[in-house]
XYZ file of C-alpha atoms in Angstrom:
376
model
C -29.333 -24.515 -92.854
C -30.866 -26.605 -95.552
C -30.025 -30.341 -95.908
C -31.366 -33.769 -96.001
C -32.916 -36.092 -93.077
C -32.894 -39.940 -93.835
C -34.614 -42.492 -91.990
C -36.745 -45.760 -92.250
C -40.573 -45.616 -91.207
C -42.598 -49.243 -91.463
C -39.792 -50.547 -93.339
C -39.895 -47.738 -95.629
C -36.822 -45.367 -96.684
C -37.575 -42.126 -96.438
C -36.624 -38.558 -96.714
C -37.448 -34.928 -96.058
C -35.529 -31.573 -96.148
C -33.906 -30.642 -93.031
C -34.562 -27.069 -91.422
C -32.940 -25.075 -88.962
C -32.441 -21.512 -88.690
C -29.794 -21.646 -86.060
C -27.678 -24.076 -88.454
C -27.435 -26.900 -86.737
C -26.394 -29.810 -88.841
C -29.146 -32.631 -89.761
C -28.574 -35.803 -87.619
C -26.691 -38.365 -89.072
C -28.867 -41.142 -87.431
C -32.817 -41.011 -87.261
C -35.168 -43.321 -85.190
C -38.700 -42.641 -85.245
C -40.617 -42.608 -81.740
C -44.027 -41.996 -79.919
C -45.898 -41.854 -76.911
C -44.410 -44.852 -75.388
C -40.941 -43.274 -75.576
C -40.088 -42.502 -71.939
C -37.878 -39.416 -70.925
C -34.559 -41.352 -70.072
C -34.481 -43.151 -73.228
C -35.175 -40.015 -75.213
C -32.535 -37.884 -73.099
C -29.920 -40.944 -73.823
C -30.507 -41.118 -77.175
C -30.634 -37.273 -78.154
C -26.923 -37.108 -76.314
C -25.407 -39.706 -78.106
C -26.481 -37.437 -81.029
C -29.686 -39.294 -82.256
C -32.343 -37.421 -84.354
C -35.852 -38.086 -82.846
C -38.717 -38.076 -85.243
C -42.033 -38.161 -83.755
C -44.502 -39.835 -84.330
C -47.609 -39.549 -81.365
C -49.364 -37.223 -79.780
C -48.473 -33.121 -80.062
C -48.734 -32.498 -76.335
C -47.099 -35.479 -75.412
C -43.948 -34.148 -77.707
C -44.205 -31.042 -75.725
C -44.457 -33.291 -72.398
C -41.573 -35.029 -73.264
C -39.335 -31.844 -74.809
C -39.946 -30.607 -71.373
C -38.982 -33.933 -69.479
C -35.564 -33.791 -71.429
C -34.793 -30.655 -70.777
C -35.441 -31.034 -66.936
C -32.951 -34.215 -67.222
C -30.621 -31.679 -69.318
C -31.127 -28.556 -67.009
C -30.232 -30.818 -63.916
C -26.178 -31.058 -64.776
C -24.650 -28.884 -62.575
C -24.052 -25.086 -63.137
C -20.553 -23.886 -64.491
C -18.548 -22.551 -62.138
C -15.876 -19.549 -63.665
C -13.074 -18.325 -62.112
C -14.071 -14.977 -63.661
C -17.474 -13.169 -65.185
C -15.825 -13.658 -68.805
C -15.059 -17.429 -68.101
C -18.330 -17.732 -66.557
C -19.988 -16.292 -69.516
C -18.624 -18.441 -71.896
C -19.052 -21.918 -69.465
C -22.754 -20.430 -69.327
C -23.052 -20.206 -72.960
C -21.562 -23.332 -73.941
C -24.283 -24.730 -71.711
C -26.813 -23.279 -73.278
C -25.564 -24.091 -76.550
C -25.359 -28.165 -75.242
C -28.787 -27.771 -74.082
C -29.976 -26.427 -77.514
C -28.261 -29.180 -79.015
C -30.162 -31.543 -77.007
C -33.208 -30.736 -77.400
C -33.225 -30.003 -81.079
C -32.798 -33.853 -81.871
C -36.498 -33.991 -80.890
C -38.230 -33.394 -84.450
C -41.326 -33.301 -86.274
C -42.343 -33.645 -89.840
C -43.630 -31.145 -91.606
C -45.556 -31.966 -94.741
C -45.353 -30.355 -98.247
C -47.904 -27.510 -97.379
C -46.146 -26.971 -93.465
C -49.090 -29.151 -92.271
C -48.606 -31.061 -89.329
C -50.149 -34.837 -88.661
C -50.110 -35.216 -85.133
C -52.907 -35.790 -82.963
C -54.045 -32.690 -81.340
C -51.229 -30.728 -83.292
C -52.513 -27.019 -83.981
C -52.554 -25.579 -87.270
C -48.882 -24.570 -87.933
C -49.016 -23.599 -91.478
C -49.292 -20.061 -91.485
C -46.919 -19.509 -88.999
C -44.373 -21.441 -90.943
C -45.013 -19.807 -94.131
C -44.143 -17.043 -92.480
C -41.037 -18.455 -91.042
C -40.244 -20.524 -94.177
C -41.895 -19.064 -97.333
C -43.767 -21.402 -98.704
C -43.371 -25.274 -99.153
C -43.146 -27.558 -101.774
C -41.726 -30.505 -100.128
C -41.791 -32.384 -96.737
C -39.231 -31.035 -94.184
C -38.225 -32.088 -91.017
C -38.001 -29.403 -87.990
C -36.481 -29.531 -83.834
C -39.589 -29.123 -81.710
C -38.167 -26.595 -80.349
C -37.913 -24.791 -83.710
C -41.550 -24.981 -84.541
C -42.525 -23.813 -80.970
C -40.473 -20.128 -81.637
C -41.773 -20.057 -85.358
C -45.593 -20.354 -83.191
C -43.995 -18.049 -80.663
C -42.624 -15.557 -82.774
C -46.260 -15.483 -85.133
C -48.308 -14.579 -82.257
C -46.200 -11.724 -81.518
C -46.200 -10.200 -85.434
C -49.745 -11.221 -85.316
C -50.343 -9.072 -81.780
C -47.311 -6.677 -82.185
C -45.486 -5.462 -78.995
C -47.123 -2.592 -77.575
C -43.892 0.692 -77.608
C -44.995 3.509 -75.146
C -43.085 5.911 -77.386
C -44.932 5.210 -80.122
C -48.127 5.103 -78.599
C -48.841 2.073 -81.389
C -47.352 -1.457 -81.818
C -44.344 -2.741 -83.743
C -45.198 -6.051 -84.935
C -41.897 -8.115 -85.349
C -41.110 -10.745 -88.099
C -39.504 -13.984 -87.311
C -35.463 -13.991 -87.490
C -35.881 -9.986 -86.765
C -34.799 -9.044 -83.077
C -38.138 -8.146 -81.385
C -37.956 -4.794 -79.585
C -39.191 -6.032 -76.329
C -36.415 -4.587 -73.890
C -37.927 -0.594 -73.857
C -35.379 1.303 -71.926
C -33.311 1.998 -74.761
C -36.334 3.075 -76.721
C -37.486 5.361 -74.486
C -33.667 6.689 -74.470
C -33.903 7.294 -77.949
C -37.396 8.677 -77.918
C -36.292 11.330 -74.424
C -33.075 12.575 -75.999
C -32.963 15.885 -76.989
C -32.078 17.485 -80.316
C -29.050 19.750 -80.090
C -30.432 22.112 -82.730
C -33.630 22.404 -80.446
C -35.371 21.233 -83.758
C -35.963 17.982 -85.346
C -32.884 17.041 -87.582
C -33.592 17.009 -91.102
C -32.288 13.727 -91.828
C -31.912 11.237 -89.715
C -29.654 7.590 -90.315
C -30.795 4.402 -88.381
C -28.398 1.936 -89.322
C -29.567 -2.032 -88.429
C -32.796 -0.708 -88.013
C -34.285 -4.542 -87.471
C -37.982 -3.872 -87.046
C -37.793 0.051 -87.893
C -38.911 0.871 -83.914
C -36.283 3.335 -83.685
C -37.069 5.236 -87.205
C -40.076 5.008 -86.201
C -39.863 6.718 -82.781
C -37.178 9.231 -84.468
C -40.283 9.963 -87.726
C -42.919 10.666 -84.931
C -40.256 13.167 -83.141
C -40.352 15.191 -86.797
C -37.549 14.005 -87.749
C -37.784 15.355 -92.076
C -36.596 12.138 -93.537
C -35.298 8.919 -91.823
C -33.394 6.366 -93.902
C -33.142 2.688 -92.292
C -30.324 0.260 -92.677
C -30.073 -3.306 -92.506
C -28.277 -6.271 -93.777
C -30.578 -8.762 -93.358
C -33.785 -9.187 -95.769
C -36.006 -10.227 -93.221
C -35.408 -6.980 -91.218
C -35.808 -4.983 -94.341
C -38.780 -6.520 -95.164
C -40.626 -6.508 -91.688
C -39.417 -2.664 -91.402
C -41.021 -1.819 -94.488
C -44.235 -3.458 -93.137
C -44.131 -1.341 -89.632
C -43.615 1.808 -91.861
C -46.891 1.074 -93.549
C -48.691 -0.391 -90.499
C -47.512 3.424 -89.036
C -48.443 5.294 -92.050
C -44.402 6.689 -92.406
C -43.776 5.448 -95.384
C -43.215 9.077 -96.786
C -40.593 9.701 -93.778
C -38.362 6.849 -93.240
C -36.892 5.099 -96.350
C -35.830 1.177 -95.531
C -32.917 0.100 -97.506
C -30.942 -3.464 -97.256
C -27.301 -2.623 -96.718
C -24.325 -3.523 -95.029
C -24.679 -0.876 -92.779
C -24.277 2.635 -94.319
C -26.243 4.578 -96.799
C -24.680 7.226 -99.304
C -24.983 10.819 -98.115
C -24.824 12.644 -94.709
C -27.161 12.599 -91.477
C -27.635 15.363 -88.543
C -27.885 12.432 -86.589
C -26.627 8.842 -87.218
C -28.414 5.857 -84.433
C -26.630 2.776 -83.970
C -27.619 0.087 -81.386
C -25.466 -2.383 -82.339
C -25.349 -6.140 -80.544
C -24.226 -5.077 -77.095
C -22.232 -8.105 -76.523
C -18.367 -8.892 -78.188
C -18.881 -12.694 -78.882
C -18.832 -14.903 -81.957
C -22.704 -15.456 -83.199
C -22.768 -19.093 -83.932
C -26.218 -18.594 -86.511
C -28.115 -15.780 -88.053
C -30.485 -15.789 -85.109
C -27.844 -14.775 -82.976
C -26.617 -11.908 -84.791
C -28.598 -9.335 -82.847
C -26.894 -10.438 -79.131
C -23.283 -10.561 -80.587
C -21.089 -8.306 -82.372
C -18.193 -10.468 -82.903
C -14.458 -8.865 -81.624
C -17.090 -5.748 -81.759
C -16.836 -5.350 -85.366
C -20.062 -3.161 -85.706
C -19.560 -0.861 -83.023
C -15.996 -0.448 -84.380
C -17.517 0.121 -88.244
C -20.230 2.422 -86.977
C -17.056 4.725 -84.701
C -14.600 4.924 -87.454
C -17.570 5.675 -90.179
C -18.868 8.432 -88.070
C -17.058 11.462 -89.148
C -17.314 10.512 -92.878
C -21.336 10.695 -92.445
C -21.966 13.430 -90.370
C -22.721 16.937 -91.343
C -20.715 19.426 -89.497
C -22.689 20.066 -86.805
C -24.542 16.610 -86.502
C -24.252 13.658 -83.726
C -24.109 10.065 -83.503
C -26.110 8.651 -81.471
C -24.601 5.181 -79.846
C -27.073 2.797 -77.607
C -24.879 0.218 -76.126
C -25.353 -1.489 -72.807
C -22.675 -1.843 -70.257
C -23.205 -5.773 -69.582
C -19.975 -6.636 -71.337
C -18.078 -4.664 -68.665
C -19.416 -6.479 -66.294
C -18.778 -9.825 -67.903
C -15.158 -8.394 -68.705
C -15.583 -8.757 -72.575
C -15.036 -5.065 -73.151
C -13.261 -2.294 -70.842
C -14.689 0.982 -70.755
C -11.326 2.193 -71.345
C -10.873 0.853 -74.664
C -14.445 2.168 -75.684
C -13.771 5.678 -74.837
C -9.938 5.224 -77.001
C -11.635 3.809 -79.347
C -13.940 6.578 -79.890
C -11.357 9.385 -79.810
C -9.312 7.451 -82.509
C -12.569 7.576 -84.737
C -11.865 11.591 -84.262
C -14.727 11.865 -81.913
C -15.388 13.297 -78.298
C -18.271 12.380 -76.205
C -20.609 15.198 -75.710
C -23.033 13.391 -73.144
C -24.495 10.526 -72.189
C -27.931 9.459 -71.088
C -28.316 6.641 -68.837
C -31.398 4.418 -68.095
C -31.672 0.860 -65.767
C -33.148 -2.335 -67.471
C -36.356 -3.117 -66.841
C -36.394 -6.573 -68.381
C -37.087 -10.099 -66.261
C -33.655 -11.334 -65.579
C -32.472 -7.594 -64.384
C -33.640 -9.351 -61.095
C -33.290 -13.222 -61.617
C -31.514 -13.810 -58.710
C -31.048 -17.493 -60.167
C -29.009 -16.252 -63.884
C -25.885 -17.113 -63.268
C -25.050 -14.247 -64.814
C -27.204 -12.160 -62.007
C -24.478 -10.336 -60.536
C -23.464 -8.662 -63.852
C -27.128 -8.209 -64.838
C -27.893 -6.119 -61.752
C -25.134 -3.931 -62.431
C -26.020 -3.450 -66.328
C -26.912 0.178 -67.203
C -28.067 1.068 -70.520
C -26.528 4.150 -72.132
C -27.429 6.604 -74.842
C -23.582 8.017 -75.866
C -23.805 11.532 -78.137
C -21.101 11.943 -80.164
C -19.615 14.308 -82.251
C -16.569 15.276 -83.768
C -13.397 16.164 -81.450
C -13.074 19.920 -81.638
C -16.760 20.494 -82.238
């Protein structure tokens, strides 16, 4: 989201283009503040809605962002009388707490410099955020800290086992760091006993999965997405990986002309509304991907040829989806299961006893479903 930020600075007028990827609307009412701005007063002022520019020293900001969010993280927990209800309370928390902290914001100056003391040198991590500048801009804290974040990791690239090589993520691109259901992809076997000869990966994000599907010998792998960023930071992986004359990235809304011998989806494993573009690789509104990728199937697939669905389970648990419905919604697309491949999560909160949502993470099991067409 792209708007203005007004404010007065030393009796001066001033103003700056507002940023935020996750669309949050620029604060009607700026008041610049520094070092001498304690906690409370921040916290009070960022809840009545307040936009915070700073103005002292870049640790201190990061002092204080922390402070608030201590003062924010300290309202009680929502209680649910179910796992759905509870999901939602939990979210709606989150998204309050987001809200809070984003009034905290910094300046960014025409060339994404930034004139704090002590401030590190943000600029090429916001050009690769942002593109580059040509104007002032005002940015959350917490904003700039994930556009540092996320550079480090495309700088370093996460390290996938199946690949024996790195993927190096872009920002706004979901970062393969969860590797169970790359290593279901990358174990499954081919039906034919031999490498398909073409191979759809459809919201291919960073291209991990084409990837690990190109280095199986799969002939030629073409790789959807929707989003420009994804397409983009795919195409980059390819070359990084030397696959360029495998896997062809193109931006669609989800399918490519033609017919696969197998057809990988891993769509957002959880039926909720996405409330920016950042979130539209966690939720898959009233499921509206899976359901596109299902009923597209049999229209894509050569006769003998397989879709291959990775979906966690964690919306059963939360009650957002019934396996019931899945498996009638799959034999309405004309389709039959022909097996499924199962793996645990390894990631951090699989065992954070103190997510709220711990009991339905424990219970999450990520699946690899192989589908073909009913009477196959």
């Amino acid at each position: 989201m792209e708007s203005v930020v007004h404010w007065t600075e030393d009796g001066t007028a001033r103003t700056a283009r507002w940023r935020s990827e996750n669309e949050a609307p620029a604060p009607s009412r700026v008041v610049v503040i520094d070092d001498r701005t304690t906690a409370k007063s921040a916290y009070r002022m960022a809840r009545n809605g307040t936009g915070l520019l700073w103005r002292g020293d870049f640790h201190n900001a990061r002092q204080l962002l922390r402070a608030v969010d201590r003062l924010q993280s300290s309202r009680a927990e929502p209680i649910g009388d179910g796992p759905a209800e509870l999901f939602h309370r939990h979210r709606a928390k989150r998204a309050e707490r987001a809200r809070v902290l984003g009034r905290l914001m910094v300046l960014l100056e025409p060339d994404h410099s930034l004139l704090l003391r002590r401030a590190p040198d943000v600029r090429a991590a916001c050009d690769h955020a942002y593109g580059v500048a040509t104007e002032p801009s005002c940015v959350s804290l917490t904003e700039l800290l994930g556009v540092l974040g996320a550079h480090q990791w495309h700088l370093r690239g996460v390290p996938i086992e199946a690949l024996g090589d790195r993927i190096h993520p872009a920002y706004g691109v979901f970062s393969p760091v969860r590797g169970e259901y790359i290593d279901l992809v990358a174990d499954a076997p081919f039906t034919a006993g031999a490498a398909p000869s073409v191979v759809f990966d459809l919201g291919t994000g960073t291209g991990v999965l084409a990837a690990v599907l190109a280095r199986r010998g799969a002939g030629r792998v073409i790789a959807t997405d929707i989003n420009p960023r994804a397409v983009a930071c795919a195409g980059a992986n390819m070359r990084r990986l030397g696959l360029t004359d495998r896997v062809h990235v193109l931006e669609a809304d989800l399918w490519p002309g033609g017919r696969a011998d197998v057809i990988v989806c891993n769509p957002p494993w959880l039926p909720a509304q996405p409330t920016s573009e950042l979130e539209l690789g966690i939720y898959d509104a009233d499921s509206q991907l899976l359901h596109r990728f299902l009923d597209g199937l049999t229209d894509h697939l050569t006769p003998a040829g397989e879709g291959w669905l990775v979906l966690s389970d964690l919306a059963e648990h939360l009650g957002l989806r019934m396996r019931a419905a899945l498996l009638a919604r799959i034999a309405a697309a004309g389709l039959r299961v022909a097996s499924r491949h199962d793996t645990q999560p390894r990631h951090p909160r699989a065992t954070d006893a103190a997510d709220p949502l711990h009991e339905a993470r424990q219970r999450e099991v990520t699946s690899l479903w192989r589908l073909v067409r009913d009477g196959s």
